[in-house]
Amino acid sequence: MKEFIRINDSDNVAVALMPLSKDKTIDLGDIKVTLLQDIPQGHKFALAEIKSGDAVIKYGNQIGIAKEDIPMGSWVHTHNIGTALGELLEYNYKPVHASITGSEERFFDGFRRSDGKVGVRNEIWIVPTVGCMNSVAKEIERSAQHLVGGSLESIFAFNHPYGCSQMGDDQENTREILADLIRHPNAGGVLVLGLGCENSNIDVLKPYLGDYDDKRIKFLVGQNSEDEVEDALAILTDLAEYVKTFKREKCSASELIIGMKCGGSDGLSGITANPTVGGFSDILISKGGTAILTEVPEMFGAEQQLMNRCENEELFDKTVCLINDFKNYFKAHNQTIYENPSPGNKAGGISTLEDKSNGCTQKSGSAPVKGVLKYAEPVHEKGLNLLSAPGNDLVASTALAASGAQIILFTTGRGTPFASPVPTVKISTNNALYNKKKNWIDFNCGTIVETDTVSGLSEKLFEYVLEVASGKTVKSEDAGYHDLAIFKQGVTL
């Protein structure tokens, strides 16, 4: 079993892949380091003396500044390093001309919709336009389960607290997210459930849908119905028959859109699971598919690397706006831009936002950036896309689904049971989590510290995703979890 890793030859810290004891001698070939303290798994130790004010280097990049002199062999963490991040920065485009070579076409069994899009599930979604209808939506969900069968895989409601008492862009976000989900190809049929007096009522929402298949999307206004549950069940009975006409068929992996997200990260996230997802992303893109990276605040400190991979200067400019708009969002609310690592992140070995960000962006692989999306904007370009959304797990995952992701890959070092509107694959960074929470975790990357390689696991993950796209359920689906969270930014009336 590997005991430690120096990720880049220029790093002045290494990471413990297992708990390491004080006085243990670490042999890196060119240098030997005797540990001055116990080093927890996922945490860093100094490979050379780092003077106060000097850069701490990991991933070949600066992840912070030493707050004091750090002797060789010392534990390097929040007590002796701090962020070097400022607020708004000037960026220069330094293109690296990244490219991905095409590879053999692969296939999965999906559901082709009337608009040509492909879903990986054939479900009925009940989408309330406003939080006032949440309880009714859940009652309809419970009462409609007898309709599930044949190729209709499930029926569930997506509750949320919004759709009224919102203003401006905040209200627009809700309308656009709801419209994106109503159009999502994983839903073979959708019942849009309105109240009638809300700001984002059905008549207001319809223009956001554009042209739609009226066999697939149905509407019910609660205030216009004497018994909204009974009327909804009648609609769903007919809708279920339509949904059952869809059958799985052979579809190219080039039609897959996969969202990439991390949460509850630890010191191994950027070494095991995130690079594996990055390798997966490159494989998918090599076959003509699409990957979406989000959680913009967790790009701070690693954003220049993404900017340099932009295919052209227009995309570079959009990425600069993506980053600075989010920094201005923090400033507008009088919040510190770089206070991002959570207590769980720090316990797992992440010391600064730069440390977290350089690990987070490993999920993007090496492909060029082909698209930069606003919040709630659907994917337009195949390949790697960057999406504006916060780091919050549920909000960001919902945003990925709304932009078109049929599946989300979610790496975690701490574990989480949450779901999203689409199948959410939980990927553990370490063996302990995988062995402890097998009811949460779908795929384990902790074996990289033993015998597996990142490239080998990336190939395995690609095969696993094809299975999920073809109908294999993930743990959160088996538990019946389906979550929706919209980015709330504005005033509540």
Short mmCIF file of C-alpha atoms in Angstrom, two decimals:
data_model
loop_
_atom_site.label_atom_id
_atom_site.label_comp_id
_atom_site.label_asym_id
_atom_site.label_seq_id
_atom_site.Cartn_x
_atom_site.Cartn_y
_atom_site.Cartn_z
CA MET A 1 0.00 0.00 0.00
CA LYS A 2 1.25 3.49 -0.88
CA GLU A 3 1.95 5.52 2.25
CA PHE A 4 2.28 9.00 0.77
CA ILE A 5 2.31 10.91 -2.49
CA ARG A 6 4.21 13.88 -3.85
CA ILE A 7 1.78 14.94 -6.57
CA ASN A 8 4.17 17.14 -8.56
CA ASP A 9 7.96 17.21 -8.58
CA SER A 10 7.87 20.92 -7.70
CA ASP A 11 5.75 20.38 -4.56
CA ASN A 12 7.27 21.25 -1.20
CA VAL A 13 4.64 19.17 0.62
CA ALA A 14 3.52 15.56 0.30
CA VAL A 15 0.21 13.98 1.33
CA ALA A 16 -0.20 11.05 3.71
CA LEU A 17 -2.26 8.30 2.07
CA MET A 18 -2.59 6.57 5.46
CA PRO A 19 -1.95 7.75 9.02
CA LEU A 20 1.81 8.24 9.46
CA SER A 21 3.55 8.20 12.85
CA LYS A 22 5.97 10.71 14.33
CA ASP A 23 9.67 9.81 13.78
CA LYS A 24 8.85 7.76 10.66
CA THR A 25 11.39 8.37 7.88
CA ILE A 26 9.93 9.06 4.45
CA ASP A 27 12.22 8.18 1.54
CA LEU A 28 11.53 10.11 -1.67
CA GLY A 29 14.75 8.98 -3.34
CA ASP A 30 16.35 12.40 -3.66
CA ILE A 31 15.49 13.35 -0.06
CA LYS A 32 14.66 11.66 3.21
CA VAL A 33 12.20 13.29 5.61
CA THR A 34 11.74 12.37 9.28
CA LEU A 35 8.26 13.27 10.50
CA LEU A 36 8.16 15.61 13.47
CA GLN A 37 4.49 14.87 14.26
CA ASP A 38 1.82 12.28 13.56
CA ILE A 39 0.29 13.01 10.15
CA PRO A 40 -3.41 12.06 9.67
CA GLN A 41 -4.55 10.46 6.40
CA GLY A 42 -5.10 13.05 3.70
CA HIS A 43 -2.99 15.68 5.45
CA LYS A 44 0.23 17.32 4.28
CA PHE A 45 3.79 17.33 5.60
CA ALA A 46 6.73 19.53 4.62
CA LEU A 47 9.40 18.08 2.32
CA ALA A 48 11.75 21.00 2.99
CA GLU A 49 11.96 23.94 5.35
CA ILE A 50 9.32 26.50 4.36
CA LYS A 51 10.04 30.00 5.62
CA SER A 52 7.33 32.31 6.92
CA GLY A 53 5.80 34.10 3.94
CA ASP A 54 6.94 31.46 1.43
CA ALA A 55 4.54 29.70 -0.91
CA VAL A 56 3.26 26.23 -0.03
CA ILE A 57 3.23 24.21 -3.26
CA LYS A 58 0.90 21.24 -4.01
CA TYR A 59 -0.33 20.00 -7.42
CA GLY A 60 2.58 22.09 -8.77
CA ASN A 61 0.64 25.22 -7.73
CA GLN A 62 0.58 27.57 -4.77
CA ILE A 63 -2.07 26.54 -2.26
CA GLY A 64 -1.24 29.11 0.41
CA ILE A 65 1.41 31.07 2.31
CA ALA A 66 3.32 29.89 5.36
CA LYS A 67 2.21 31.87 8.43
CA GLU A 68 5.36 30.85 10.32
CA ASP A 69 8.57 28.96 9.69
CA ILE A 70 7.68 25.31 8.94
CA PRO A 71 10.51 22.82 9.54
CA MET A 72 11.01 19.84 7.22
CA GLY A 73 8.85 16.92 8.39
CA SER A 74 6.22 19.14 10.03
CA TRP A 75 2.48 18.76 9.68
CA VAL A 76 1.27 21.47 7.29
CA HIS A 77 -2.30 22.61 7.88
CA THR A 78 -4.51 25.52 8.93
CA HIS A 79 -2.38 26.28 12.00
CA ASN A 80 0.65 27.24 9.93
CA ILE A 81 -0.56 28.18 6.41
CA GLY A 82 -3.16 30.65 5.16
CA THR A 83 -4.74 31.66 1.87
CA ALA A 84 -2.93 33.90 -0.60
CA LEU A 85 -6.13 34.83 -2.43
CA GLY A 86 -7.21 38.39 -2.96
CA GLU A 87 -10.54 39.70 -4.19
CA LEU A 88 -10.99 40.73 -7.82
CA LEU A 89 -7.94 39.86 -9.90
CA GLU A 90 -6.61 40.74 -13.34
CA TYR A 91 -6.32 37.71 -15.62
CA ASN A 92 -4.35 37.21 -18.83
CA TYR A 93 -5.17 34.64 -21.48
CA LYS A 94 -2.29 32.17 -21.79
CA PRO A 95 -3.75 29.40 -23.98
CA VAL A 96 -2.31 25.92 -23.56
CA HIS A 97 -4.09 24.52 -26.65
CA ALA A 98 -5.52 21.48 -24.89
CA SER A 99 -6.99 18.79 -27.11
CA ILE A 100 -8.61 15.38 -26.83
CA THR A 101 -8.11 12.69 -29.48
CA GLY A 102 -11.27 10.96 -30.68
CA SER A 103 -11.80 7.32 -29.75
CA GLU A 104 -14.03 4.39 -30.67
CA GLU A 105 -17.77 5.06 -30.46
CA ARG A 106 -19.59 3.43 -27.55
CA PHE A 107 -23.29 2.96 -26.86
CA PHE A 108 -25.87 2.72 -24.09
CA ASP A 109 -29.59 1.91 -24.00
CA GLY A 110 -31.57 5.13 -23.58
CA PHE A 111 -34.96 6.67 -24.32
CA ARG A 112 -35.29 8.80 -27.47
CA ARG A 113 -37.77 11.67 -27.04
CA SER A 114 -39.88 13.36 -29.69
CA ASP A 115 -37.52 16.38 -29.73
CA GLY A 116 -34.56 14.11 -30.46
CA LYS A 117 -33.02 14.33 -26.99
CA VAL A 118 -32.07 11.17 -25.11
CA GLY A 119 -32.95 10.31 -21.51
CA VAL A 120 -31.42 7.63 -19.31
CA ARG A 121 -34.62 7.20 -17.26
CA ASN A 122 -38.30 6.97 -18.21
CA GLU A 123 -40.09 8.64 -15.33
CA ILE A 124 -43.08 10.89 -14.66
CA TRP A 125 -42.14 14.08 -12.85
CA ILE A 126 -44.66 16.16 -10.89
CA VAL A 127 -43.31 19.73 -10.86
CA PRO A 128 -45.08 22.30 -8.64
CA THR A 129 -44.82 25.87 -9.89
CA VAL A 130 -44.92 27.14 -6.30
CA GLY A 131 -44.13 25.84 -2.82
CA CYS A 132 -47.80 26.18 -1.77
CA MET A 133 -48.54 23.03 -3.82
CA ASN A 134 -45.78 20.87 -2.32
CA SER A 135 -47.99 18.80 -0.03
CA VAL A 136 -50.54 18.25 -2.79
CA ALA A 137 -47.74 17.17 -5.14
CA LYS A 138 -46.53 14.61 -2.60
CA GLU A 139 -50.07 13.31 -2.08
CA ILE A 140 -50.44 12.87 -5.84
CA GLU A 141 -47.08 11.11 -5.95
CA ARG A 142 -48.18 8.63 -3.25
CA SER A 143 -51.54 8.02 -4.90
CA ALA A 144 -50.06 7.40 -8.36
CA GLN A 145 -47.58 4.63 -7.56
CA HIS A 146 -49.92 1.92 -8.88
CA LEU A 147 -49.29 3.33 -12.37
CA VAL A 148 -45.59 2.41 -12.29
CA GLY A 149 -44.76 -0.61 -14.43
CA GLY A 150 -43.64 -1.66 -17.86
CA SER A 151 -41.13 0.90 -19.11
CA LEU A 152 -42.47 3.56 -16.71
CA GLU A 153 -39.80 3.37 -14.04
CA SER A 154 -41.02 5.76 -11.35
CA ILE A 155 -43.27 8.69 -10.48
CA PHE A 156 -42.18 11.39 -8.05
CA ALA A 157 -42.70 15.05 -7.15
CA PHE A 158 -40.02 17.73 -7.03
CA ASN A 159 -40.90 19.98 -4.11
CA HIS A 160 -39.32 23.43 -3.68
CA PRO A 161 -40.23 26.56 -1.68
CA TYR A 162 -40.21 29.13 -4.50
CA GLY A 163 -42.35 30.36 -7.41
CA CYS A 164 -43.90 33.32 -5.62
CA SER A 165 -42.83 36.33 -3.49
CA GLN A 166 -39.70 36.68 -5.63
CA MET A 167 -38.47 39.61 -7.71
CA GLY A 168 -36.24 40.30 -10.71
CA ASP A 169 -33.44 37.91 -11.58
CA ASP A 170 -34.24 35.74 -8.56
CA GLN A 171 -37.70 35.00 -9.94
CA GLU A 172 -36.25 34.47 -13.42
CA ASN A 173 -33.88 31.84 -12.03
CA THR A 174 -36.81 29.89 -10.59
CA ARG A 175 -38.78 30.04 -13.84
CA GLU A 176 -35.81 29.01 -15.95
CA ILE A 177 -34.81 26.12 -13.68
CA LEU A 178 -38.39 24.80 -13.60
CA ALA A 179 -38.66 25.09 -17.39
CA ASP A 180 -35.32 23.30 -17.84
CA LEU A 181 -36.48 20.42 -15.67
CA ILE A 182 -39.89 20.19 -17.34
CA ARG A 183 -38.06 19.77 -20.67
CA HIS A 184 -35.51 17.27 -19.27
CA PRO A 185 -35.33 14.05 -21.32
CA ASN A 186 -35.11 11.77 -18.25
CA ALA A 187 -38.82 12.52 -17.79
CA GLY A 188 -41.01 10.66 -20.24
CA GLY A 189 -43.96 12.68 -18.93
CA VAL A 190 -44.41 15.75 -16.72
CA LEU A 191 -47.36 17.10 -14.76
CA VAL A 192 -46.88 20.81 -14.07
CA LEU A 193 -48.91 21.54 -10.93
CA GLY A 194 -49.87 25.17 -10.38
CA LEU A 195 -51.82 26.95 -7.68
CA GLY A 196 -53.24 29.76 -9.82
CA CYS A 197 -52.38 33.02 -8.08
CA GLU A 198 -48.59 32.67 -7.89
CA ASN A 199 -46.11 34.94 -9.70
CA SER A 200 -44.72 32.00 -11.68
CA ASN A 201 -48.09 30.52 -12.57
CA ILE A 202 -48.58 28.13 -15.48
CA ASP A 203 -49.53 30.82 -18.01
CA VAL A 204 -46.38 32.77 -17.09
CA LEU A 205 -44.23 29.65 -17.19
CA LYS A 206 -45.39 28.31 -20.57
CA PRO A 207 -43.41 30.80 -22.70
CA TYR A 208 -40.23 29.61 -20.95
CA LEU A 209 -40.90 26.11 -22.29
CA GLY A 210 -40.89 27.15 -25.93
CA ASP A 211 -42.28 24.50 -28.28
CA TYR A 212 -43.20 21.40 -26.31
CA ASP A 213 -44.84 18.01 -26.85
CA ASP A 214 -48.37 18.33 -25.44
CA LYS A 215 -48.56 14.54 -25.16
CA ARG A 216 -45.62 14.64 -22.75
CA ILE A 217 -46.28 17.79 -20.71
CA LYS A 218 -49.62 18.28 -18.92
CA PHE A 219 -50.86 21.10 -16.68
CA LEU A 220 -53.23 21.37 -13.72
CA VAL A 221 -54.21 24.54 -11.82
CA GLY A 222 -55.26 23.67 -8.28
CA GLN A 223 -57.57 26.66 -7.77
CA ASN A 224 -59.52 25.71 -10.90
CA SER A 225 -60.12 22.15 -9.76
CA GLU A 226 -62.78 20.89 -7.35
CA ASP A 227 -60.58 17.92 -6.37
CA GLU A 228 -57.02 18.50 -7.58
CA VAL A 229 -55.74 15.07 -6.47
CA GLU A 230 -58.51 13.21 -8.29
CA ASP A 231 -58.03 15.34 -11.41
CA ALA A 232 -54.27 14.87 -11.29
CA LEU A 233 -54.62 11.09 -11.07
CA ALA A 234 -56.84 11.11 -14.14
CA ILE A 235 -54.20 13.08 -16.03
CA LEU A 236 -51.41 10.80 -14.80
CA THR A 237 -53.34 7.68 -15.83
CA ASP A 238 -53.41 8.89 -19.42
CA LEU A 239 -49.85 10.23 -19.20
CA ALA A 240 -48.58 6.87 -17.92
CA GLU A 241 -49.91 5.12 -21.01
CA TYR A 242 -48.00 7.56 -23.20
CA VAL A 243 -44.79 7.17 -21.19
CA LYS A 244 -45.01 3.38 -21.45
CA THR A 245 -44.75 3.64 -25.23
CA PHE A 246 -41.07 4.58 -24.85
CA LYS A 247 -38.61 1.70 -24.90
CA ARG A 248 -34.86 1.65 -24.41
CA GLU A 249 -32.90 1.74 -27.66
CA LYS A 250 -29.27 1.86 -28.68
CA CYS A 251 -27.88 5.40 -28.33
CA SER A 252 -24.40 6.80 -28.85
CA ALA A 253 -22.35 7.83 -25.82
CA SER A 254 -21.86 11.09 -27.71
CA GLU A 255 -25.38 12.00 -26.53
CA LEU A 256 -24.48 11.73 -22.86
CA ILE A 257 -24.19 14.90 -20.79
CA ILE A 258 -22.57 14.23 -17.42
CA GLY A 259 -22.39 16.71 -14.54
CA MET A 260 -19.37 16.69 -12.23
CA LYS A 261 -19.54 17.80 -8.60
CA CYS A 262 -17.71 17.19 -5.32
CA GLY A 263 -18.79 17.64 -1.72
CA GLY A 264 -17.56 16.69 1.72
CA SER A 265 -14.08 16.71 0.18
CA ASP A 266 -10.99 15.51 2.01
CA GLY A 267 -7.25 15.53 1.40
CA LEU A 268 -7.55 12.54 -0.93
CA SER A 269 -10.25 14.06 -3.17
CA GLY A 270 -7.72 15.70 -5.49
CA ILE A 271 -5.57 12.55 -5.53
CA THR A 272 -8.03 9.70 -6.02
CA ALA A 273 -11.67 10.43 -6.94
CA ASN A 274 -11.42 13.82 -8.66
CA PRO A 275 -8.60 12.81 -11.05
CA THR A 276 -10.56 9.63 -11.81
CA VAL A 277 -13.59 11.71 -12.78
CA GLY A 278 -11.25 13.93 -14.82
CA GLY A 279 -10.02 10.86 -16.67
CA PHE A 280 -13.62 9.77 -17.20
CA SER A 281 -14.45 13.23 -18.58
CA ASP A 282 -11.63 12.98 -21.12
CA ILE A 283 -12.83 9.52 -22.20
CA LEU A 284 -16.42 10.72 -22.61
CA ILE A 285 -15.33 13.79 -24.57
CA SER A 286 -13.12 11.62 -26.79
CA LYS A 287 -16.32 9.82 -27.80
CA GLY A 288 -18.15 13.05 -28.60
CA GLY A 289 -19.91 13.44 -25.24
CA THR A 290 -20.26 16.39 -22.89
CA ALA A 291 -19.11 17.07 -19.33
CA ILE A 292 -20.13 20.01 -17.13
CA LEU A 293 -18.01 21.38 -14.26
CA THR A 294 -19.61 23.77 -11.78
CA GLU A 295 -19.30 25.09 -8.16
CA VAL A 296 -17.58 28.36 -9.14
CA PRO A 297 -16.42 29.37 -5.60
CA GLU A 298 -14.39 26.16 -5.59
CA MET A 299 -12.55 27.28 -8.71
CA PHE A 300 -11.08 30.32 -6.87
CA GLY A 301 -7.33 29.77 -6.73
CA ALA A 302 -7.29 27.39 -9.70
CA GLU A 303 -9.27 29.49 -12.18
CA GLN A 304 -6.27 30.51 -14.31
CA GLN A 305 -5.69 26.87 -15.25
CA LEU A 306 -9.27 26.62 -16.56
CA MET A 307 -8.98 29.98 -18.33
CA ASN A 308 -5.85 28.85 -20.14
CA ARG A 309 -7.74 25.82 -21.47
CA CYS A 310 -10.46 27.97 -23.05
CA GLU A 311 -10.62 27.28 -26.77
CA ASN A 312 -10.70 30.96 -27.67
CA GLU A 313 -10.50 34.42 -26.15
CA GLU A 314 -14.27 34.85 -26.10
CA LEU A 315 -14.58 31.83 -23.81
CA PHE A 316 -11.69 33.18 -21.72
CA ASP A 317 -13.58 36.47 -21.25
CA LYS A 318 -16.73 34.55 -20.27
CA THR A 319 -14.74 32.55 -17.71
CA VAL A 320 -13.28 35.75 -16.22
CA CYS A 321 -16.86 37.05 -15.85
CA LEU A 322 -17.92 33.68 -14.37
CA ILE A 323 -15.29 34.03 -11.65
CA ASN A 324 -15.57 37.77 -10.94
CA ASP A 325 -19.36 37.79 -10.96
CA PHE A 326 -19.31 35.23 -8.16
CA LYS A 327 -16.69 37.21 -6.25
CA ASN A 328 -18.88 40.30 -6.56
CA TYR A 329 -21.82 38.24 -5.29
CA PHE A 330 -19.79 37.50 -2.14
CA LYS A 331 -18.77 41.15 -1.78
CA ALA A 332 -22.34 42.39 -2.26
CA HIS A 333 -23.35 40.34 0.77
CA ASN A 334 -20.30 41.49 2.79
CA GLN A 335 -18.85 37.99 2.88
CA THR A 336 -15.19 36.97 2.72
CA ILE A 337 -14.44 35.47 -0.67
CA TYR A 338 -11.99 32.80 0.45
CA GLU A 339 -13.74 31.40 3.57
CA ASN A 340 -14.83 28.25 1.78
CA PRO A 341 -13.35 25.04 3.26
CA SER A 342 -15.88 23.53 5.67
CA PRO A 343 -15.03 21.94 9.04
CA GLY A 344 -15.28 18.54 7.33
CA ASN A 345 -12.91 19.65 4.57
CA LYS A 346 -10.36 20.81 7.14
CA ALA A 347 -10.68 17.64 9.20
CA GLY A 348 -9.97 15.67 6.02
CA GLY A 349 -6.78 17.58 5.26
CA ILE A 350 -7.81 20.58 3.12
CA SER A 351 -6.17 23.72 4.52
CA THR A 352 -7.10 26.62 2.22
CA LEU A 353 -9.47 27.43 -0.62
CA GLU A 354 -6.58 27.11 -3.09
CA ASP A 355 -5.90 23.62 -1.72
CA LYS A 356 -9.56 22.74 -2.21
CA SER A 357 -9.84 24.37 -5.64
CA ASN A 358 -6.77 22.72 -7.13
CA GLY A 359 -8.23 19.38 -6.05
CA CYS A 360 -11.75 20.27 -7.21
CA THR A 361 -10.71 21.22 -10.75
CA GLN A 362 -9.03 17.84 -11.24
CA LYS A 363 -12.53 16.68 -12.23
CA SER A 364 -12.24 18.67 -15.47
CA GLY A 365 -9.53 16.41 -16.88
CA SER A 366 -7.40 17.88 -19.65
CA ALA A 367 -9.98 18.77 -22.33
CA PRO A 368 -10.33 22.29 -23.74
CA VAL A 369 -13.18 24.44 -22.43
CA LYS A 370 -15.82 24.55 -25.17
CA GLY A 371 -18.66 26.36 -23.37
CA VAL A 372 -19.28 28.71 -20.43
CA LEU A 373 -22.88 28.68 -19.17
CA LYS A 374 -24.92 31.05 -17.07
CA TYR A 375 -26.99 29.61 -14.23
CA ALA A 376 -29.97 27.67 -15.71
CA GLU A 377 -28.55 27.90 -19.25
CA PRO A 378 -28.74 24.62 -21.23
CA VAL A 379 -25.66 23.12 -22.84
CA HIS A 380 -25.10 24.26 -26.43
CA GLU A 381 -21.65 22.85 -27.18
CA LYS A 382 -20.35 19.32 -26.83
CA GLY A 383 -17.17 18.84 -24.82
CA LEU A 384 -16.17 20.44 -21.51
CA ASN A 385 -18.49 23.19 -20.22
CA LEU A 386 -18.19 25.45 -17.18
CA LEU A 387 -21.45 26.31 -15.42
CA SER A 388 -22.21 29.20 -13.07
CA ALA A 389 -23.58 27.80 -9.79
CA PRO A 390 -22.53 27.88 -6.13
CA GLY A 391 -20.72 25.11 -4.29
CA ASN A 392 -23.78 24.00 -2.31
CA ASP A 393 -24.29 20.33 -3.17
CA LEU A 394 -28.03 20.32 -3.80
CA VAL A 395 -28.14 23.68 -5.58
CA ALA A 396 -25.19 22.89 -7.84
CA SER A 397 -26.43 19.39 -8.66
CA THR A 398 -29.87 20.74 -9.56
CA ALA A 399 -28.17 23.33 -11.78
CA LEU A 400 -26.21 20.58 -13.56
CA ALA A 401 -29.42 18.65 -14.23
CA ALA A 402 -31.18 21.81 -15.42
CA SER A 403 -28.37 22.46 -17.91
CA GLY A 404 -28.97 19.01 -19.38
CA ALA A 405 -26.95 16.49 -17.37
CA GLN A 406 -28.67 13.08 -17.44
CA ILE A 407 -26.32 11.75 -14.71
CA ILE A 408 -24.17 13.46 -12.06
CA LEU A 409 -20.87 12.14 -10.73
CA PHE A 410 -20.42 13.27 -7.13
CA THR A 411 -17.08 12.66 -5.41
CA THR A 412 -16.90 12.75 -1.62
CA GLY A 413 -14.45 12.04 1.17
CA ARG A 414 -16.97 12.36 3.99
CA GLY A 415 -20.12 10.87 2.46
CA THR A 416 -23.64 12.16 1.81
CA PRO A 417 -27.01 10.52 1.09
CA PHE A 418 -28.53 13.37 -0.98
CA ALA A 419 -29.86 12.96 -4.49
CA SER A 420 -30.71 15.33 -7.35
CA PRO A 421 -33.28 15.35 -10.14
CA VAL A 422 -31.15 12.81 -12.06
CA PRO A 423 -29.17 9.69 -11.04
CA THR A 424 -26.39 10.90 -8.75
CA VAL A 425 -23.39 8.56 -8.57
CA LYS A 426 -21.55 8.84 -5.23
CA ILE A 427 -17.81 8.22 -5.58
CA SER A 428 -15.70 7.75 -2.45
CA THR A 429 -12.17 9.09 -2.17
CA ASN A 430 -11.10 6.57 0.47
CA ASN A 431 -11.69 2.94 1.39
CA ALA A 432 -12.90 3.67 4.92
CA LEU A 433 -15.87 5.65 3.63
CA TYR A 434 -16.72 3.05 1.02
CA ASN A 435 -16.65 0.22 3.55
CA LYS A 436 -18.65 2.16 6.15
CA LYS A 437 -21.37 3.67 3.92
CA LYS A 438 -22.11 1.14 1.20
CA ASN A 439 -25.75 2.25 1.33
CA TRP A 440 -24.57 5.67 0.06
CA ILE A 441 -21.51 5.00 -2.10
CA ASP A 442 -21.73 3.61 -5.64
CA PHE A 443 -18.08 3.61 -6.76
CA ASN A 444 -14.83 3.58 -4.80
CA CYS A 445 -11.61 5.33 -5.77
CA GLY A 446 -9.84 4.65 -2.49
CA THR A 447 -8.12 1.65 -4.07
CA ILE A 448 -5.77 4.05 -5.86
CA VAL A 449 -3.68 4.15 -2.67
CA GLU A 450 -3.29 0.36 -3.00
CA THR A 451 -2.99 -1.13 -6.48
CA ASP A 452 -5.37 0.67 -8.86
CA THR A 453 -4.35 3.53 -11.13
CA VAL A 454 -6.27 6.68 -12.00
CA SER A 455 -6.35 5.72 -15.68
CA GLY A 456 -7.57 2.21 -14.91
CA LEU A 457 -10.34 3.43 -12.60
CA SER A 458 -11.36 6.10 -15.12
CA GLU A 459 -12.01 3.34 -17.65
CA LYS A 460 -13.99 1.37 -15.04
CA LEU A 461 -15.99 4.45 -14.17
CA PHE A 462 -16.83 5.02 -17.82
CA GLU A 463 -18.15 1.46 -18.10
CA TYR A 464 -20.14 1.95 -14.89
CA VAL A 465 -21.71 5.16 -16.23
CA LEU A 466 -22.79 3.34 -19.40
CA GLU A 467 -24.52 0.78 -17.14
CA VAL A 468 -26.27 3.55 -15.18
CA ALA A 469 -27.30 5.22 -18.44
CA SER A 470 -28.73 1.87 -19.55
CA GLY A 471 -30.88 1.50 -16.43
CA LYS A 472 -28.69 0.37 -13.53
CA THR A 473 -29.95 2.26 -10.48
CA VAL A 474 -27.67 4.06 -8.03
CA LYS A 475 -27.92 3.92 -4.23
CA SER A 476 -29.89 7.15 -3.82
CA GLU A 477 -32.43 5.94 -6.39
CA ASP A 478 -32.73 2.63 -4.57
CA ALA A 479 -33.50 4.61 -1.40
CA GLY A 480 -36.17 6.62 -3.25
CA TYR A 481 -34.38 9.95 -2.86
CA HIS A 482 -35.04 12.78 -5.34
CA ASP A 483 -33.98 16.31 -4.37
CA LEU A 484 -34.38 19.73 -5.97
CA ALA A 485 -32.82 23.00 -4.80
CA ILE A 486 -32.98 26.35 -6.60
CA PHE A 487 -30.35 29.09 -6.11
CA LYS A 488 -32.03 31.75 -3.95
CA GLN A 489 -30.30 35.13 -4.40
CA GLY A 490 -32.86 37.90 -4.05
CA VAL A 491 -35.49 39.50 -1.84
CA THR A 492 -38.44 37.54 -0.49
CA LEU A 493 -41.59 39.66 -0.51
#
